[in-house]
Short mmCIF file of C-alpha atoms in Angstrom, two decimals:
data_model
loop_
_atom_site.label_atom_id
_atom_site.label_comp_id
_atom_site.label_asym_id
_atom_site.label_seq_id
_atom_site.Cartn_x
_atom_site.Cartn_y
_atom_site.Cartn_z
CA MET A 261 -21.54 -18.82 2.05
CA GLY A 262 -18.70 -18.05 4.37
CA GLY A 263 -20.26 -15.17 6.26
CA ALA A 264 -18.83 -13.53 9.32
CA ALA A 265 -17.61 -16.41 11.39
CA LEU A 266 -17.92 -15.81 15.11
CA ASN A 267 -18.83 -17.86 18.11
CA LEU A 268 -20.30 -17.60 21.56
CA PRO A 269 -18.11 -17.24 24.66
CA PRO A 270 -15.70 -18.66 25.65
CA HIS A 271 -14.53 -19.03 22.03
CA ARG A 272 -13.72 -15.68 20.52
CA LYS A 273 -13.64 -14.93 16.87
CA LEU A 274 -12.23 -12.11 14.75
CA GLY A 275 -13.87 -10.98 11.82
CA VAL A 276 -14.60 -12.39 8.98
CA GLU A 277 -14.01 -12.56 12.59
CA SER A 278 -13.73 -12.21 16.69
CA ASN A 279 -15.63 -13.04 19.81
CA MET A 280 -14.39 -11.90 23.21
CA ARG A 281 -15.40 -13.01 26.66
CA SER A 282 -18.15 -10.60 27.56
CA ARG A 283 -20.93 -10.17 30.05
CA LEU A 284 -24.24 -9.78 28.28
CA HIS A 285 -25.29 -6.15 28.63
CA HIS A 286 -29.01 -5.37 28.64
CA LEU A 287 -29.69 -2.94 25.83
CA GLY A 288 -32.74 -0.75 26.65
CA LEU A 289 -34.16 2.42 25.20
CA ILE A 290 -36.26 2.91 28.29
CA ALA A 291 -39.00 5.18 27.05
CA LEU A 292 -39.24 3.99 23.46
CA GLY A 293 -42.36 1.87 23.95
CA ILE A 294 -44.26 4.86 25.31
CA LEU A 295 -42.95 7.19 22.63
CA ILE A 296 -43.90 5.03 19.67
CA GLY A 297 -47.16 3.86 21.20
CA VAL A 298 -46.83 0.24 20.19
CA GLY A 299 -45.82 -1.32 23.48
CA VAL A 300 -42.43 -2.36 22.14
CA SER A 301 -39.45 -2.12 24.43
CA LEU A 302 -35.97 -2.02 22.93
CA ASN A 303 -32.99 -2.50 25.22
CA TYR A 304 -29.70 -0.73 24.92
CA SER A 305 -26.51 -0.59 26.92
CA ALA A 306 -25.11 2.65 28.19
CA ILE A 307 -21.57 1.44 27.91
CA ALA A 308 -19.57 4.40 29.17
CA ASP A 309 -20.21 5.91 32.58
CA LYS A 310 -20.64 9.37 31.13
CA ASP A 311 -23.25 8.04 28.70
CA ARG A 312 -25.09 6.26 31.50
CA ALA A 313 -25.40 9.54 33.38
CA GLY A 314 -26.61 11.50 30.37
CA PRO A 315 -30.25 12.06 29.41
CA LEU A 316 -32.06 10.06 26.75
CA PRO A 317 -32.07 11.73 23.32
CA VAL A 318 -35.72 12.71 23.61
CA GLU A 319 -35.92 14.77 20.40
CA GLU A 320 -34.38 11.97 18.31
CA LEU A 321 -36.68 9.38 19.91
CA ARG A 322 -39.66 11.62 19.23
CA THR A 323 -38.62 11.81 15.56
CA PHE A 324 -38.25 8.04 15.49
CA ALA A 325 -41.73 7.64 16.94
CA GLU A 326 -43.17 10.10 14.42
CA VAL A 327 -41.60 8.24 11.47
CA PHE A 328 -42.80 4.94 12.88
CA GLY A 329 -46.32 6.32 13.18
CA LYS A 330 -46.32 7.77 9.66
CA ILE A 331 -45.25 4.43 8.20
CA LYS A 332 -47.95 2.60 10.16
CA SER A 333 -50.70 5.02 9.05
CA ASP A 334 -49.68 6.19 5.56
CA TYR A 335 -47.47 3.56 3.90
CA VAL A 336 -49.04 2.08 0.78
CA GLU A 337 -49.34 -1.35 2.39
CA PRO A 338 -49.71 -2.45 6.03
CA VAL A 339 -46.38 -3.19 7.72
CA GLU A 340 -45.92 -5.40 10.76
CA ASP A 341 -44.42 -3.82 13.86
CA LYS A 342 -41.83 -6.59 14.01
CA LYS A 343 -40.57 -5.81 10.51
CA LEU A 344 -40.24 -2.10 11.27
CA ILE A 345 -38.41 -2.68 14.55
CA THR A 346 -36.09 -5.25 12.96
CA SER A 347 -35.32 -2.85 10.12
CA ALA A 348 -34.58 -0.10 12.65
CA ILE A 349 -32.17 -2.39 14.52
CA ASN A 350 -30.49 -3.37 11.24
CA GLY A 351 -30.10 0.28 10.33
CA MET A 352 -28.66 1.17 13.74
CA LEU A 353 -25.95 -1.48 13.51
CA SER A 354 -25.12 -1.27 9.80
CA GLY A 355 -24.62 2.48 10.18
CA LEU A 356 -21.78 1.96 12.67
CA ASP A 357 -19.07 0.13 10.73
CA PRO A 358 -18.78 -2.65 8.10
CA HIS A 359 -18.65 -5.45 10.68
CA SER A 360 -21.43 -4.72 13.19
CA ALA A 361 -24.72 -6.44 12.32
CA TYR A 362 -28.01 -7.80 13.62
CA LEU A 363 -28.31 -11.59 13.47
CA ASP A 364 -31.81 -13.00 13.29
CA ALA A 365 -32.41 -16.50 14.62
CA ASP A 366 -31.40 -18.24 11.37
CA ALA A 367 -28.27 -16.13 10.89
CA PHE A 368 -27.25 -16.71 14.51
CA LYS A 369 -27.60 -20.49 14.12
CA ASP A 370 -25.68 -20.46 10.83
CA LEU A 371 -22.89 -18.47 12.43
CA GLN A 372 -22.51 -20.97 15.27
CA VAL A 373 -22.41 -23.88 12.82
CA SER A 374 -19.80 -22.20 10.61
CA THR A 375 -17.21 -22.09 13.41
CA GLN A 376 -17.10 -25.89 13.36
CA GLY A 377 -15.74 -25.83 9.80
CA GLN A 378 -18.81 -27.22 7.98
CA PHE A 379 -21.79 -25.29 6.62
CA GLY A 380 -23.89 -24.94 3.50
CA GLY A 381 -23.52 -22.27 0.83
CA LEU A 382 -21.04 -20.85 -1.67
CA GLY A 383 -17.92 -20.16 0.39
CA ILE A 384 -17.31 -16.41 0.43
CA GLU A 385 -16.62 -13.88 3.17
CA VAL A 386 -18.69 -10.78 2.40
CA GLY A 387 -19.52 -7.24 3.53
CA MET A 388 -21.62 -4.37 2.19
CA GLU A 389 -20.53 -1.39 0.09
CA ASP A 390 -22.74 1.17 -1.65
CA GLY A 391 -25.73 -1.11 -1.12
CA PHE A 392 -24.06 -4.07 -2.86
CA VAL A 393 -22.51 -7.23 -1.43
CA LYS A 394 -18.72 -6.93 -1.56
CA VAL A 395 -16.53 -10.02 -1.60
CA ILE A 396 -13.87 -9.80 1.11
CA SER A 397 -12.37 -13.17 0.27
CA PRO A 398 -13.40 -16.44 -1.39
CA ILE A 399 -12.73 -19.40 0.88
CA GLU A 400 -10.34 -21.97 -0.53
CA ASP A 401 -11.77 -25.23 -1.91
CA THR A 402 -15.35 -23.92 -2.17
CA PRO A 403 -17.68 -23.35 -5.14
CA ALA A 404 -16.97 -19.59 -5.10
CA PHE A 405 -13.20 -20.11 -5.09
CA GLN A 406 -13.32 -22.69 -7.87
CA ALA A 407 -15.57 -20.45 -10.00
CA GLY A 408 -13.03 -17.63 -9.89
CA ILE A 409 -14.85 -15.22 -7.53
CA LYS A 410 -12.29 -12.62 -6.44
CA ALA A 411 -11.73 -10.29 -3.50
CA GLY A 412 -13.22 -6.91 -4.36
CA ASP A 413 -16.01 -8.25 -6.58
CA LEU A 414 -19.36 -6.48 -6.09
CA ILE A 415 -22.39 -8.78 -6.29
CA ILE A 416 -25.21 -6.72 -7.82
CA LYS A 417 -27.82 -9.42 -8.52
CA LEU A 418 -28.75 -12.79 -7.01
CA ASP A 419 -30.51 -14.76 -9.72
CA ASP A 420 -32.91 -12.11 -11.09
CA THR A 421 -33.17 -10.09 -7.87
CA PRO A 422 -31.13 -6.88 -7.50
CA VAL A 423 -29.07 -6.72 -4.30
CA LYS A 424 -29.57 -2.97 -3.91
CA GLY A 425 -31.89 -2.41 -0.98
CA MET A 426 -31.25 -5.80 0.67
CA THR A 427 -29.63 -6.08 4.08
CA LEU A 428 -26.46 -8.17 4.26
CA ASN A 429 -28.35 -10.85 6.20
CA ASP A 430 -31.03 -11.03 3.49
CA ALA A 431 -28.38 -11.41 0.80
CA VAL A 432 -26.58 -14.11 2.79
CA LYS A 433 -29.85 -16.02 3.24
CA ARG A 434 -30.43 -16.00 -0.52
CA MET A 435 -26.93 -17.29 -1.20
CA ARG A 436 -27.31 -20.09 1.30
CA GLY A 437 -29.46 -23.03 0.33
CA LYS A 438 -29.75 -26.74 -0.13
CA PRO A 439 -26.55 -28.35 -1.44
CA GLY A 440 -26.85 -29.16 -5.13
CA THR A 441 -29.10 -26.20 -5.95
CA ARG A 442 -27.84 -23.46 -8.24
CA ILE A 443 -27.66 -19.70 -7.98
CA THR A 444 -26.54 -17.10 -10.53
CA LEU A 445 -24.46 -14.15 -9.36
CA THR A 446 -24.12 -10.99 -11.42
CA ILE A 447 -20.82 -9.35 -10.52
CA MET A 448 -19.16 -6.03 -11.18
CA ARG A 449 -15.36 -6.34 -11.25
CA LYS A 450 -12.84 -3.57 -11.66
CA GLY A 451 -11.18 -3.72 -15.04
CA GLU A 452 -14.06 -5.60 -16.66
CA PRO A 453 -16.11 -3.59 -19.21
CA LYS A 454 -19.42 -5.25 -18.32
CA PRO A 455 -20.89 -7.31 -15.46
CA LEU A 456 -19.91 -10.96 -15.17
CA VAL A 457 -22.60 -13.61 -14.81
CA ILE A 458 -21.44 -16.66 -12.87
CA THR A 459 -23.64 -19.64 -11.98
CA LEU A 460 -22.62 -21.61 -8.89
CA THR A 461 -23.84 -24.85 -7.37
CA ARG A 462 -24.32 -24.68 -3.61
CA ALA A 463 -22.44 -27.26 -1.59
CA VAL A 464 -21.80 -28.31 1.97
CA ILE A 465 -18.75 -26.24 2.73
CA GLN A 466 -16.21 -28.38 4.55
CA ILE A 467 -13.14 -26.31 5.22
CA LYS A 468 -9.92 -28.09 6.01
CA SER A 469 -8.25 -25.54 8.23
CA VAL A 470 -4.65 -26.83 8.06
CA LYS A 471 -2.84 -28.30 5.05
CA TRP A 472 0.80 -29.30 4.92
CA LYS A 473 3.47 -30.59 2.59
CA LEU A 474 7.18 -31.41 2.70
CA LEU A 475 8.45 -29.20 -0.12
CA GLU A 476 11.84 -30.90 -0.26
CA PRO A 477 14.10 -32.55 2.32
CA GLY A 478 14.46 -30.17 5.26
CA TYR A 479 11.83 -27.62 4.22
CA GLY A 480 8.20 -27.77 5.28
CA PHE A 481 5.08 -25.90 4.22
CA VAL A 482 1.94 -25.34 6.32
CA ARG A 483 -1.10 -23.49 5.00
CA ILE A 484 -3.88 -22.27 7.31
CA THR A 485 -7.03 -21.45 5.35
CA GLN A 486 -9.14 -20.22 8.27
CA PHE A 487 -8.90 -20.20 12.08
CA GLN A 488 -11.40 -22.69 13.48
CA ASP A 489 -12.09 -24.48 16.73
CA HIS A 490 -9.52 -27.23 16.05
CA THR A 491 -6.90 -25.25 14.10
CA GLY A 492 -4.30 -25.34 16.89
CA GLU A 493 -4.70 -29.07 17.32
CA ASP A 494 -4.54 -29.65 13.56
CA LEU A 495 -1.40 -27.50 13.30
CA VAL A 496 0.38 -29.64 15.89
CA LYS A 497 -0.60 -32.75 13.90
CA ALA A 498 0.73 -31.15 10.70
CA LEU A 499 4.06 -30.28 12.32
CA ASP A 500 4.30 -33.81 13.73
CA GLY A 501 3.56 -35.18 10.24
CA LEU A 502 6.37 -33.07 8.77
CA ASN A 503 8.65 -34.29 11.55
CA LYS A 504 7.92 -37.95 10.77
CA GLN A 505 8.14 -37.50 7.00
CA ASN A 506 11.42 -35.61 7.14
CA LYS A 507 12.80 -37.90 9.88
CA GLU A 508 14.85 -35.08 11.40
CA ALA A 509 14.49 -31.48 12.52
CA LEU A 510 13.41 -29.15 9.73
CA LYS A 511 15.83 -26.55 8.38
CA GLY A 512 13.05 -24.14 7.51
CA LEU A 513 9.29 -23.74 7.61
CA VAL A 514 6.89 -21.63 5.52
CA LEU A 515 3.62 -20.68 7.22
CA ASP A 516 1.13 -19.57 4.56
CA LEU A 517 -1.62 -17.19 5.74
CA ARG A 518 -2.45 -15.74 2.33
CA ASN A 519 -6.17 -15.21 1.68
CA ASN A 520 -6.96 -16.37 5.21
CA PRO A 521 -9.92 -14.17 6.27
CA GLY A 522 -9.52 -14.83 10.00
CA GLY A 523 -11.63 -16.83 12.42
CA LEU A 524 -11.58 -17.80 16.07
CA LEU A 525 -9.25 -15.80 18.24
CA ASN A 526 -8.31 -18.78 20.38
CA GLY A 527 -7.24 -20.53 17.15
CA ALA A 528 -4.94 -17.63 16.31
CA VAL A 529 -3.45 -17.65 19.81
CA ALA A 530 -2.88 -21.41 19.50
CA VAL A 531 -0.97 -21.00 16.23
CA ALA A 532 1.20 -18.22 17.68
CA THR A 533 1.81 -20.32 20.82
CA ALA A 534 3.18 -23.19 18.73
CA PHE A 535 6.11 -21.00 17.64
CA LEU A 536 6.60 -18.48 20.46
CA PRO A 537 8.11 -18.84 23.95
CA LYS A 538 5.69 -19.70 26.75
CA ASP A 539 3.60 -16.86 28.19
CA VAL A 540 4.79 -14.08 25.87
CA LEU A 541 2.19 -11.55 24.71
CA VAL A 542 0.39 -12.53 21.49
CA VAL A 543 -2.19 -9.74 21.19
CA TYR A 544 -4.03 -7.24 23.37
CA THR A 545 -7.35 -5.49 22.90
CA ASP A 546 -8.67 -2.15 24.09
CA GLY A 547 -12.20 -0.78 24.12
CA ARG A 548 -14.60 1.23 26.27
CA THR A 549 -15.71 -1.53 28.64
CA GLN A 550 -13.55 -3.48 31.05
CA ASP A 551 -14.38 -6.71 29.22
CA ALA A 552 -12.93 -5.21 26.03
CA LYS A 553 -9.49 -4.79 27.63
CA MET A 554 -7.69 -8.09 27.33
CA ARG A 555 -4.11 -9.37 27.14
CA LEU A 556 -3.78 -12.76 25.50
CA THR A 557 -0.52 -14.61 25.96
CA ALA A 558 0.98 -17.86 24.67
CA SER A 559 -0.65 -19.73 27.56
CA ARG A 560 -3.00 -22.70 27.61
CA GLU A 561 -5.84 -20.72 29.20
CA PHE A 562 -6.15 -18.65 26.01
CA TYR A 563 -6.22 -21.43 23.42
CA LEU A 564 -7.71 -24.52 25.09
CA ARG A 565 -11.37 -25.24 25.63
CA PRO A 566 -12.44 -26.02 29.23
CA ASN A 567 -11.20 -29.46 30.35
CA GLN A 568 -9.38 -29.99 27.01
CA ASP A 569 -6.09 -31.87 27.09
CA ASP A 570 -3.13 -29.70 26.07
CA TYR A 571 -2.22 -30.87 22.57
CA MET A 572 0.90 -28.67 22.58
CA LYS A 573 2.70 -31.48 24.44
CA ASN A 574 2.93 -33.27 21.05
CA LEU A 575 4.68 -30.32 19.42
CA PRO A 576 8.04 -31.25 17.80
CA GLY A 577 11.00 -29.76 19.69
CA TRP A 578 12.20 -27.74 16.69
CA ALA A 579 8.91 -25.81 16.36
CA LYS A 580 10.07 -23.03 18.71
CA SER A 581 13.34 -22.41 16.87
CA VAL A 582 13.03 -23.47 13.22
CA PRO A 583 13.72 -20.57 10.81
CA MET A 584 10.32 -19.35 9.57
CA ILE A 585 8.80 -17.31 6.79
CA VAL A 586 5.17 -16.17 7.08
CA LEU A 587 3.42 -15.51 3.75
CA VAL A 588 0.71 -12.82 3.72
CA ASN A 589 -1.25 -10.79 1.18
CA GLY A 590 -4.25 -8.46 0.93
CA GLY A 591 -6.59 -11.35 1.72
CA SER A 592 -4.88 -12.02 5.07
CA ALA A 593 -7.22 -10.49 7.62
CA SER A 594 -8.06 -10.31 11.30
CA ALA A 595 -6.78 -13.44 13.10
CA SER A 596 -4.20 -13.92 10.33
CA GLU A 597 -2.87 -10.45 11.05
CA ILE A 598 -2.69 -11.24 14.76
CA VAL A 599 -0.45 -14.25 14.09
CA ALA A 600 1.74 -12.45 11.54
CA GLY A 601 2.03 -9.40 13.79
CA ALA A 602 2.95 -11.45 16.87
CA LEU A 603 5.62 -13.47 15.05
CA GLN A 604 6.97 -10.31 13.44
CA ASP A 605 7.08 -8.22 16.63
CA HIS A 606 8.81 -11.00 18.58
CA ARG A 607 11.24 -11.42 15.65
CA ARG A 608 10.33 -15.07 15.49
CA ALA A 609 9.66 -15.07 11.73
CA ILE A 610 10.21 -13.00 8.61
CA VAL A 611 6.95 -11.80 7.08
CA LEU A 612 6.99 -11.92 3.28
CA GLY A 613 4.36 -10.94 0.71
CA THR A 614 2.17 -7.86 0.39
CA GLN A 615 0.33 -5.53 2.79
CA THR A 616 -2.44 -7.33 4.69
CA PHE A 617 -6.14 -6.41 4.78
CA GLY A 618 -6.06 -4.24 7.91
CA LYS A 619 -8.97 -5.54 9.98
CA GLY A 620 -7.94 -4.68 13.51
CA SER A 621 -11.32 -4.53 15.22
CA VAL A 622 -12.95 -7.02 17.56
CA GLN A 623 -16.55 -8.14 17.14
CA THR A 624 -18.42 -9.56 20.13
CA ILE A 625 -21.51 -11.72 19.74
CA LEU A 626 -24.19 -10.58 22.20
CA PRO A 627 -27.19 -12.96 22.37
CA LEU A 628 -30.47 -11.10 22.95
CA GLY A 629 -32.43 -13.87 24.66
CA ASN A 630 -34.97 -14.50 21.88
CA GLY A 631 -32.75 -16.59 19.64
CA THR A 632 -31.27 -13.53 17.93
CA ALA A 633 -28.02 -11.67 18.59
CA ILE A 634 -26.03 -8.64 17.62
CA LYS A 635 -22.49 -8.70 16.34
CA LEU A 636 -21.00 -5.52 17.76
CA THR A 637 -17.57 -4.00 17.28
CA THR A 638 -16.34 -3.57 20.85
CA ALA A 639 -12.57 -3.08 20.67
CA ARG A 640 -9.47 -2.67 18.56
CA TYR A 641 -6.64 -5.14 18.82
CA TYR A 642 -2.92 -4.42 18.92
CA THR A 643 0.25 -6.36 18.18
CA PRO A 644 2.69 -7.06 21.05
CA GLY A 645 4.69 -3.99 19.96
CA GLY A 646 1.64 -1.77 20.46
CA ASN A 647 0.73 -1.27 16.79
CA SER A 648 -2.88 -1.04 15.70
CA ILE A 649 -3.57 -2.98 12.53
CA GLN A 650 -6.92 -1.28 11.89
CA ALA A 651 -7.12 0.14 8.35
CA LYS A 652 -3.32 -0.25 8.05
CA GLY A 653 -2.50 -3.94 8.07
CA ILE A 654 0.80 -5.71 8.58
CA THR A 655 3.66 -4.42 6.47
CA PRO A 656 5.86 -7.36 5.39
CA ASP A 657 9.58 -7.33 6.15
CA ILE A 658 10.09 -8.27 2.52
CA VAL A 659 7.51 -7.13 -0.03
CA VAL A 660 7.13 -9.67 -2.82
CA GLU A 661 4.37 -8.95 -5.30
CA GLU A 662 2.19 -11.77 -6.51
CA ALA A 663 2.59 -12.84 -10.12
CA VAL A 664 -0.73 -11.49 -11.35
CA VAL A 665 -1.69 -12.03 -14.96
CA SER A 666 -4.29 -9.30 -15.46
CA GLU A 667 -5.04 -5.75 -14.38
CA ALA A 668 -8.36 -6.91 -12.90
CA ASP A 669 -6.53 -9.38 -10.65
CA LYS A 670 -4.13 -6.65 -9.54
CA GLN A 671 -6.97 -4.30 -8.63
CA ALA A 672 -8.86 -7.01 -6.78
CA LEU A 673 -5.79 -7.80 -4.70
CA GLY A 674 -5.68 -4.16 -3.63
CA VAL A 675 -8.97 -4.24 -1.65
CA ARG A 676 -8.35 -3.39 2.02
CA GLU A 677 -10.29 -2.58 5.18
CA ALA A 678 -9.55 1.09 4.51
CA ASP A 679 -11.57 0.81 1.27
CA LEU A 680 -14.76 -0.19 3.13
CA GLU A 681 -17.34 2.45 3.95
CA ARG A 682 -17.53 3.59 7.61
CA HIS A 683 -14.40 1.66 8.59
CA LEU A 684 -12.89 2.49 11.98
CA ALA A 685 -9.88 4.77 11.88
CA ASN A 686 -6.48 3.67 13.12
CA ASP A 687 -6.01 5.28 16.53
CA LYS A 688 -2.23 4.89 16.72
CA GLU A 689 0.67 6.01 14.63
CA PRO A 690 2.70 2.93 13.65
CA GLU A 691 6.15 2.68 15.13
CA SER A 692 8.99 3.63 12.84
CA LYS A 693 10.39 0.59 11.06
CA PRO A 694 12.98 0.17 8.33
CA ALA A 695 11.50 0.29 4.85
CA PRO A 696 10.78 -3.24 3.62
CA ILE A 697 12.83 -4.85 0.89
CA LYS A 698 10.79 -5.00 -2.32
CA LEU A 699 10.92 -7.70 -4.98
CA GLN A 700 8.76 -7.45 -8.11
CA ALA A 701 7.38 -10.69 -9.49
CA PRO A 702 8.18 -11.30 -13.14
CA LYS A 703 5.18 -11.06 -15.45
CA PRO A 704 4.57 -14.25 -17.41
CA GLU A 705 4.33 -13.90 -21.15
CA LYS A 706 0.76 -13.73 -22.40
CA GLY A 707 -0.51 -17.17 -23.26
CA LYS A 708 2.44 -18.87 -21.55
CA GLU A 709 1.30 -18.70 -17.94
CA ASP A 710 2.02 -21.88 -16.01
CA LYS A 711 -1.07 -23.28 -14.33
CA PRO A 712 -0.68 -25.26 -11.11
CA GLU A 713 -1.91 -28.82 -10.89
CA PRO A 714 -5.40 -29.06 -9.32
CA GLY A 715 -5.16 -29.73 -5.58
CA ASP A 716 -1.48 -28.81 -5.31
CA ILE A 717 -1.27 -26.63 -2.18
CA ALA A 718 2.30 -25.54 -2.93
CA PRO A 719 2.76 -25.32 -6.72
CA ARG A 720 6.20 -24.74 -8.20
CA THR A 721 4.78 -21.73 -10.05
CA ASP A 722 4.13 -19.91 -6.76
CA TYR A 723 6.62 -17.03 -6.96
CA GLN A 724 6.17 -15.85 -3.37
CA LEU A 725 6.61 -19.37 -2.02
CA ASN A 726 9.72 -19.89 -4.14
CA GLN A 727 11.23 -16.68 -2.78
CA ALA A 728 10.42 -17.79 0.78
CA VAL A 729 12.21 -21.11 0.31
CA ASN A 730 15.21 -19.37 -1.28
CA LEU A 731 15.40 -17.04 1.72
CA LEU A 732 15.26 -19.97 4.15
CA LYS A 733 18.12 -21.64 2.30
CA GLY A 734 20.07 -18.40 2.48
CA ILE A 735 19.53 -18.29 6.25
CA GLN A 736 20.84 -21.84 6.52
CA ILE A 737 24.02 -20.85 4.66
CA LEU A 738 24.56 -17.85 6.95
CA GLN A 739 24.02 -19.94 10.08
CA ARG A 740 26.76 -22.34 9.02
CA ARG A 741 29.35 -19.60 8.88
#
């Protein structure tokens, strides 16, 4: 199971991914223990000064206490205080937006492990919608991806257990499990007349963050599947590998961020730094607290771990100037959008593909001191040009549709942040830009679709990639004139 991949400070992660540097605020509903009569004290943070000065919502707390008491005295079966309080916390956070959540001790540990690029499960980034688990994106090279799970799928049953009524954490726990064990997912998919039943075998998910290939002499391809702790370092190695294999400076490079659900923010800053001038702005964030207001630049302090040697010194000289195309689609989210937006705003690369997912919010992991944590949306992030990506996404310079082969695929590719319940609104009008050039992919004849070879990261049937390479060759011709 992919899950929301975040990390503790100093490593920040965006959505499916983002953790900012943050002081741990004590969260305390001061009088709650007295009101509910169970000696339980919940903490809360009065984040804004005006909120800190305001009175406690006594009437609402009294109602909470009354409901708590009625459940304790009248519910058909006895219920532990811990379960009721945990459910209340879950409800508080899940009612905010699709990305805030309570992490119990197991979920918190799993989340920390997942940032290292290896964890157990199925390999899908998920959220909740209408009480069902919604697939945000299958992670490449995982059981879910290989079984054909698609973005936009709604998981309605796990084995024989309906998902309706489960919390997201409960559903994630059920999907995780010992590698080699099986689980059956019942899925509702747009365009399909009846639910799909898919049986998957759990595996240790080992995600290779960076893949690369020399497409042909002079033209390189780098795919980033997810932003992890070592993505920046692995990118430099990939570029160095292309440099050695090509034996001269590249004429063009394709950076593929399609279906990349995001990841660590410092990984995204590292990738942008590899291609941008030193110290230019990569992304900035804005929220209600001072810690939520950050400006991250192409500087070592924002992508290196403490005492880590700067791997950027091994970057090939052409990396800062090679003509670039960035491929994106509806599965490109969060940290992917940061990179695409930074390269686009600085006019360092041409962005090609389809509108991105539109996750422009920052989640901070706040440990609670008892082995649990909350994942709380604390800020929005903005591209260097001041554009908010939230619920909008990155608009490509050149729109090239993917060569879909079915209506169901087309509908699944259309899932965006704006389609999720309780999503944050975009707080800025996007700056006026020229309308993108649009190219429609040809539809293959039914029964004659070319299938890529297994394991080929850059198949010749990839229409968007082919258009990117053609554009790079066109740029080369123009530069010679």
